[in-house]
Amino acid sequence: MSDINHHLTDALLMSYAAGTLDEAFSLVVATHVSLCDECRARLEAFEAVGGVLVEESDNVALSDDALDATFALIDVGLSEEPERRIAAPDSVFPTPLQEYVGGDLEAVRWRALGGGVMQAVLKTSGNDKVRLLSIPGGTAMPDHGHRGLELTMVLKGAFEDEDGYFGRGDVEVANEDLHHTPVAVAGETCICLAATDAPLRFKGIVPRIAQPFLGI
Ligand code: ZN
Ligand code: ZN
């Protein structure tokens, strides 16, 4: 049984299964799915459908040469695969995130944003951004809207906003329609993994000035 109440959308799971999701968003999806039985089951269903489509197109398009080339790529991939990390039961980061960061919380190089809030932008290919945020309990993030999609998954502690309460494993899918002020629930630092495909839209003048410097 899990206590996860806020899940990924079918659209996100489908694009992840199809391999069309940017690396930043894929990391959040993989991290959520590793903790959430419900989304993993839905993802497996989408992957099964996708697999049938690929098999059918393979029969038409793939020559022997192409197959050899593919196997060659697979060989290289296997020999260079780094040692897999399996998250310990008490770790904050689930396995996909540990593999990305190269460890748990202690491996993160935080940058202070002021007010005790810290962030660490993770390196990804593509234009979308993914970051870790550390927000002291009781602290509000700047009130903001979204130009695009924002996916925020809680790893530790909790936050509340206009859409409800988000605890470990929960993921908030925010788009242009949502204007929110997330507040970390008092008593524990809230650590989140957040992906965005466009800069956030801040209401106050100060965050707007700070935005280019913070890279939010
Ligand atoms: Zn889920
Ligand atoms: Zn937001």
mmCIF file of C-alpha atoms and ligand atoms in Angstrom:
data_model
loop_
_atom_site.group_PDB
_atom_site.id
_atom_site.type_symbol
_atom_site.label_atom_id
_atom_site.label_comp_id
_atom_site.label_asym_id
_atom_site.label_seq_id
_atom_site.Cartn_x
_atom_site.Cartn_y
_atom_site.Cartn_z
ATOM 1 C CA MET A 1 0.000 0.000 0.000
ATOM 2 C CA SER A 2 1.218 3.473 -0.752
ATOM 3 C CA ASP A 3 0.004 6.830 0.527
ATOM 4 C CA ILE A 4 0.300 8.498 -2.852
ATOM 5 C CA ASN A 5 -2.764 10.576 -3.735
ATOM 6 C CA HIS A 6 -1.583 12.767 -6.603
ATOM 7 C CA HIS A 7 -0.560 10.959 -9.791
ATOM 8 C CA LEU A 8 0.820 11.461 -13.290
ATOM 9 C CA THR A 9 -1.566 12.074 -16.178
ATOM 10 C CA ASP A 10 -2.116 9.475 -18.922
ATOM 11 C CA ALA A 11 -0.687 11.962 -21.431
ATOM 12 C CA LEU A 12 2.611 12.074 -19.513
ATOM 13 C CA LEU A 13 2.795 8.295 -19.087
ATOM 14 C CA MET A 14 2.042 7.786 -22.786
ATOM 15 C CA SER A 15 4.743 10.189 -23.950
ATOM 16 C CA TYR A 16 7.191 8.581 -21.532
ATOM 17 C CA ALA A 17 6.340 5.122 -22.906
ATOM 18 C CA ALA A 18 6.758 6.449 -26.456
ATOM 19 C CA GLY A 19 10.129 7.977 -25.564
ATOM 20 C CA THR A 20 9.038 11.452 -26.664
ATOM 21 C CA LEU A 21 9.323 13.120 -23.250
ATOM 22 C CA ASP A 22 12.254 15.463 -22.615
ATOM 23 C CA GLU A 23 14.926 14.131 -20.233
ATOM 24 C CA ALA A 24 13.931 16.553 -17.437
ATOM 25 C CA PHE A 25 10.318 15.335 -17.370
ATOM 26 C CA SER A 26 11.355 11.707 -17.928
ATOM 27 C CA LEU A 27 13.383 11.848 -14.714
ATOM 28 C CA VAL A 28 10.346 12.981 -12.696
ATOM 29 C CA VAL A 29 8.139 10.329 -14.341
ATOM 30 C CA ALA A 30 10.696 7.544 -13.698
ATOM 31 C CA THR A 31 11.124 8.686 -10.089
ATOM 32 C CA HIS A 32 7.368 8.763 -9.421
ATOM 33 C CA VAL A 33 6.748 5.437 -11.154
ATOM 34 C CA SER A 34 9.457 3.810 -9.015
ATOM 35 C CA LEU A 35 7.373 4.619 -5.894
ATOM 36 C CA CYS A 36 3.849 4.333 -7.330
ATOM 37 C CA ASP A 37 2.302 0.943 -8.152
ATOM 38 C CA GLU A 38 -0.734 2.556 -9.747
ATOM 39 C CA CYS A 39 1.204 4.647 -12.302
ATOM 40 C CA ARG A 40 3.659 1.768 -12.947
ATOM 41 C CA ALA A 41 0.737 -0.479 -13.923
ATOM 42 C CA ARG A 42 -0.666 2.184 -16.267
ATOM 43 C CA LEU A 43 2.791 2.753 -17.768
ATOM 44 C CA GLU A 44 3.262 -0.984 -18.383
ATOM 45 C CA ALA A 45 -0.058 -1.053 -20.222
ATOM 46 C CA PHE A 46 1.030 1.835 -22.467
ATOM 47 C CA GLU A 47 4.424 0.183 -23.068
ATOM 48 C CA ALA A 48 2.729 -3.058 -24.099
ATOM 49 C CA VAL A 49 0.665 -1.194 -26.689
ATOM 50 C CA GLY A 50 3.768 0.708 -27.885
ATOM 51 C CA GLY A 51 5.760 -2.558 -28.174
ATOM 52 C CA VAL A 52 3.198 -4.059 -30.537
ATOM 53 C CA LEU A 53 3.372 -0.970 -32.759
ATOM 54 C CA VAL A 54 7.195 -1.105 -32.869
ATOM 55 C CA GLU A 55 7.175 -4.830 -33.706
ATOM 56 C CA GLU A 56 4.804 -4.249 -36.583
ATOM 57 C CA SER A 57 6.884 -1.426 -38.038
ATOM 58 C CA ASP A 58 10.094 -3.500 -37.545
ATOM 59 C CA ASN A 59 8.741 -6.210 -39.853
ATOM 60 C CA VAL A 60 8.395 -3.667 -42.614
ATOM 61 C CA ALA A 61 11.410 -1.449 -42.238
ATOM 62 C CA LEU A 62 14.362 -3.214 -40.608
ATOM 63 C CA SER A 63 17.047 -4.759 -42.872
ATOM 64 C CA ASP A 64 19.679 -7.254 -41.630
ATOM 65 C CA ASP A 65 22.291 -4.490 -41.599
ATOM 66 C CA ALA A 66 20.121 -2.341 -39.408
ATOM 67 C CA LEU A 67 19.664 -5.244 -37.005
ATOM 68 C CA ASP A 68 23.430 -5.804 -36.787
ATOM 69 C CA ALA A 69 23.961 -2.121 -36.137
ATOM 70 C CA THR A 70 21.347 -2.197 -33.414
ATOM 71 C CA PHE A 71 22.979 -5.196 -31.715
ATOM 72 C CA ALA A 72 26.355 -3.459 -31.935
ATOM 73 C CA LEU A 73 24.865 -0.458 -30.151
ATOM 74 C CA ILE A 74 23.360 -2.696 -27.498
ATOM 75 C CA ASP A 75 26.772 -4.344 -26.891
ATOM 76 C CA VAL A 76 28.458 -0.988 -26.409
ATOM 77 C CA GLY A 77 25.655 0.157 -24.151
ATOM 78 C CA LEU A 78 25.958 -2.902 -21.935
ATOM 79 C CA SER A 79 29.716 -2.770 -21.494
ATOM 80 C CA GLU A 80 29.602 0.900 -20.545
ATOM 81 C CA GLU A 81 26.656 0.691 -18.206
ATOM 82 C CA PRO A 82 27.582 2.178 -14.838
ATOM 83 C CA GLU A 83 27.126 0.232 -11.632
ATOM 84 C CA ARG A 84 23.437 0.312 -10.702
ATOM 85 C CA ARG A 85 22.530 1.933 -7.430
ATOM 86 C CA ILE A 86 19.619 0.512 -5.545
ATOM 87 C CA ALA A 87 18.111 2.965 -3.104
ATOM 88 C CA ALA A 88 18.354 1.877 0.535
ATOM 89 C CA PRO A 89 14.963 1.681 2.304
ATOM 90 C CA ASP A 90 15.681 4.817 4.365
ATOM 91 C CA SER A 91 17.052 6.933 1.517
ATOM 92 C CA VAL A 92 15.316 10.118 0.356
ATOM 93 C CA PHE A 93 15.981 9.623 -3.359
ATOM 94 C CA PRO A 94 14.344 6.697 -5.161
ATOM 95 C CA THR A 95 16.641 4.597 -7.387
ATOM 96 C CA PRO A 96 16.212 6.516 -10.701
ATOM 97 C CA LEU A 97 17.078 9.783 -8.996
ATOM 98 C CA GLN A 98 20.037 8.275 -7.122
ATOM 99 C CA GLU A 99 21.434 7.049 -10.426
ATOM 100 C CA TYR A 100 21.065 10.548 -11.814
ATOM 101 C CA VAL A 101 22.540 12.450 -8.886
ATOM 102 C CA GLY A 102 25.175 9.819 -8.122
ATOM 103 C CA GLY A 103 24.004 9.267 -4.557
ATOM 104 C CA ASP A 104 21.425 10.346 -2.021
ATOM 105 C CA LEU A 105 20.858 13.769 -0.432
ATOM 106 C CA GLU A 106 24.509 14.108 0.641
ATOM 107 C CA ALA A 107 25.628 14.079 -3.034
ATOM 108 C CA VAL A 108 23.630 17.227 -3.903
ATOM 109 C CA ARG A 109 25.448 20.523 -4.398
ATOM 110 C CA TRP A 110 22.885 23.083 -3.221
ATOM 111 C CA ARG A 111 22.793 26.773 -4.067
ATOM 112 C CA ALA A 112 21.076 29.135 -1.641
ATOM 113 C CA LEU A 113 18.162 31.142 -3.085
ATOM 114 C CA GLY A 114 17.509 33.159 0.082
ATOM 115 C CA GLY A 115 15.079 32.626 2.957
ATOM 116 C CA GLY A 116 16.606 29.217 3.627
ATOM 117 C CA VAL A 117 15.398 27.926 0.234
ATOM 118 C CA MET A 118 18.022 26.019 -1.758
ATOM 119 C CA GLN A 119 18.052 24.566 -5.240
ATOM 120 C CA ALA A 120 20.244 22.302 -7.335
ATOM 121 C CA VAL A 121 19.676 22.306 -11.088
ATOM 122 C CA LEU A 122 20.398 18.854 -12.522
ATOM 123 C CA LYS A 123 22.190 18.537 -15.838
ATOM 124 C CA THR A 124 19.970 17.239 -18.617
ATOM 125 C CA SER A 125 19.969 17.250 -22.372
ATOM 126 C CA GLY A 126 17.178 19.229 -24.027
ATOM 127 C CA ASN A 127 15.657 22.591 -23.168
ATOM 128 C CA ASP A 128 13.497 21.577 -20.244
ATOM 129 C CA LYS A 129 14.851 22.032 -16.751
ATOM 130 C CA VAL A 130 14.775 19.804 -13.712
ATOM 131 C CA ARG A 131 15.867 20.867 -10.253
ATOM 132 C CA LEU A 132 15.850 19.778 -6.651
ATOM 133 C CA LEU A 133 14.348 22.263 -4.211
ATOM 134 C CA SER A 134 14.803 22.351 -0.457
ATOM 135 C CA ILE A 135 12.246 24.509 1.347
ATOM 136 C CA PRO A 136 12.255 24.977 5.139
ATOM 137 C CA GLY A 137 9.004 23.930 6.854
ATOM 138 C CA GLY A 138 6.521 26.820 7.063
ATOM 139 C CA THR A 139 8.111 28.714 4.152
ATOM 140 C CA ALA A 140 6.069 29.833 1.134
ATOM 141 C CA MET A 141 7.465 29.701 -2.363
ATOM 142 C CA PRO A 142 6.807 32.848 -4.427
ATOM 143 C CA ASP A 143 3.242 32.983 -5.735
ATOM 144 C CA HIS A 144 3.459 32.123 -9.440
ATOM 145 C CA GLY A 145 1.717 31.077 -12.628
ATOM 146 C CA HIS A 146 3.020 28.896 -15.466
ATOM 147 C CA ARG A 147 3.718 29.501 -19.123
ATOM 148 C CA GLY A 148 4.044 25.794 -19.752
ATOM 149 C CA LEU A 149 4.067 22.573 -17.795
ATOM 150 C CA GLU A 150 5.486 22.148 -14.289
ATOM 151 C CA LEU A 151 5.804 18.748 -12.602
ATOM 152 C CA THR A 152 6.655 18.782 -8.906
ATOM 153 C CA MET A 153 7.225 15.591 -6.947
ATOM 154 C CA VAL A 154 7.702 15.539 -3.168
ATOM 155 C CA LEU A 155 10.614 13.445 -1.900
ATOM 156 C CA LYS A 156 10.623 14.486 1.757
ATOM 157 C CA GLY A 157 8.324 16.564 3.977
ATOM 158 C CA ALA A 158 5.205 18.005 2.336
ATOM 159 C CA PHE A 159 3.715 21.122 0.792
ATOM 160 C CA GLU A 160 0.236 22.531 0.482
ATOM 161 C CA ASP A 161 -1.258 24.825 -2.115
ATOM 162 C CA GLU A 162 -4.582 25.670 -3.752
ATOM 163 C CA ASP A 163 -4.715 22.104 -5.148
ATOM 164 C CA GLY A 164 -4.286 20.239 -1.863
ATOM 165 C CA TYR A 165 -1.735 18.465 0.316
ATOM 166 C CA PHE A 166 1.305 16.833 -1.307
ATOM 167 C CA GLY A 167 3.396 14.328 0.660
ATOM 168 C CA ARG A 168 6.207 11.931 -0.301
ATOM 169 C CA GLY A 169 5.641 10.447 -3.738
ATOM 170 C CA ASP A 170 2.822 12.837 -4.663
ATOM 171 C CA VAL A 171 3.244 14.744 -7.904
ATOM 172 C CA GLU A 172 1.569 18.005 -8.865
ATOM 173 C CA VAL A 173 0.929 18.608 -12.560
ATOM 174 C CA ALA A 174 0.629 22.378 -13.072
ATOM 175 C CA ASN A 175 -0.101 24.174 -16.340
ATOM 176 C CA GLU A 176 -1.256 27.603 -17.554
ATOM 177 C CA ASP A 177 -4.536 27.248 -15.645
ATOM 178 C CA LEU A 178 -2.960 26.984 -12.204
ATOM 179 C CA HIS A 179 -1.695 29.948 -10.228
ATOM 180 C CA HIS A 180 -0.409 28.713 -6.892
ATOM 181 C CA THR A 181 1.541 29.494 -3.755
ATOM 182 C CA PRO A 182 3.086 26.270 -2.474
ATOM 183 C CA VAL A 183 3.874 26.375 1.266
ATOM 184 C CA ALA A 184 6.130 23.773 2.864
ATOM 185 C CA VAL A 185 4.254 22.163 5.744
ATOM 186 C CA ALA A 186 5.720 23.179 9.122
ATOM 187 C CA GLY A 187 7.946 20.801 11.057
ATOM 188 C CA GLU A 188 10.098 19.348 8.282
ATOM 189 C CA THR A 189 12.144 20.620 5.356
ATOM 190 C CA CYS A 190 10.356 19.862 2.100
ATOM 191 C CA ILE A 191 12.520 18.432 -0.656
ATOM 192 C CA CYS A 192 11.015 18.311 -4.151
ATOM 193 C CA LEU A 193 12.035 17.346 -7.656
ATOM 194 C CA ALA A 194 10.571 19.809 -10.165
ATOM 195 C CA ALA A 195 10.643 19.906 -13.967
ATOM 196 C CA THR A 196 9.566 22.911 -16.044
ATOM 197 C CA ASP A 197 9.400 23.472 -19.800
ATOM 198 C CA ALA A 198 9.150 27.270 -19.593
ATOM 199 C CA PRO A 199 10.142 29.918 -17.055
ATOM 200 C CA LEU A 200 7.594 30.457 -14.280
ATOM 201 C CA ARG A 201 5.459 33.597 -14.195
ATOM 202 C CA PHE A 202 5.852 35.478 -10.922
ATOM 203 C CA LYS A 203 3.327 37.967 -9.622
ATOM 204 C CA GLY A 204 5.513 40.019 -7.271
ATOM 205 C CA ILE A 205 8.121 42.453 -8.581
ATOM 206 C CA VAL A 206 11.036 41.083 -6.529
ATOM 207 C CA PRO A 207 10.893 37.478 -7.767
ATOM 208 C CA ARG A 208 10.534 38.829 -11.308
ATOM 209 C CA ILE A 209 13.789 40.773 -10.942
ATOM 210 C CA ALA A 210 15.501 37.794 -9.292
ATOM 211 C CA GLN A 211 14.258 35.314 -11.916
ATOM 212 C CA PRO A 212 17.129 35.703 -14.427
ATOM 213 C CA PHE A 213 19.675 35.278 -11.646
ATOM 214 C CA LEU A 214 17.994 32.305 -10.018
ATOM 215 C CA GLY A 215 17.378 30.548 -13.305
ATOM 216 C CA ILE A 216 13.870 29.548 -12.160
HETATM 217 ZN ZN ZN B 1 1.158 7.546 -9.375
HETATM 218 ZN ZN ZN B 2 4.290 26.103 -9.852
#
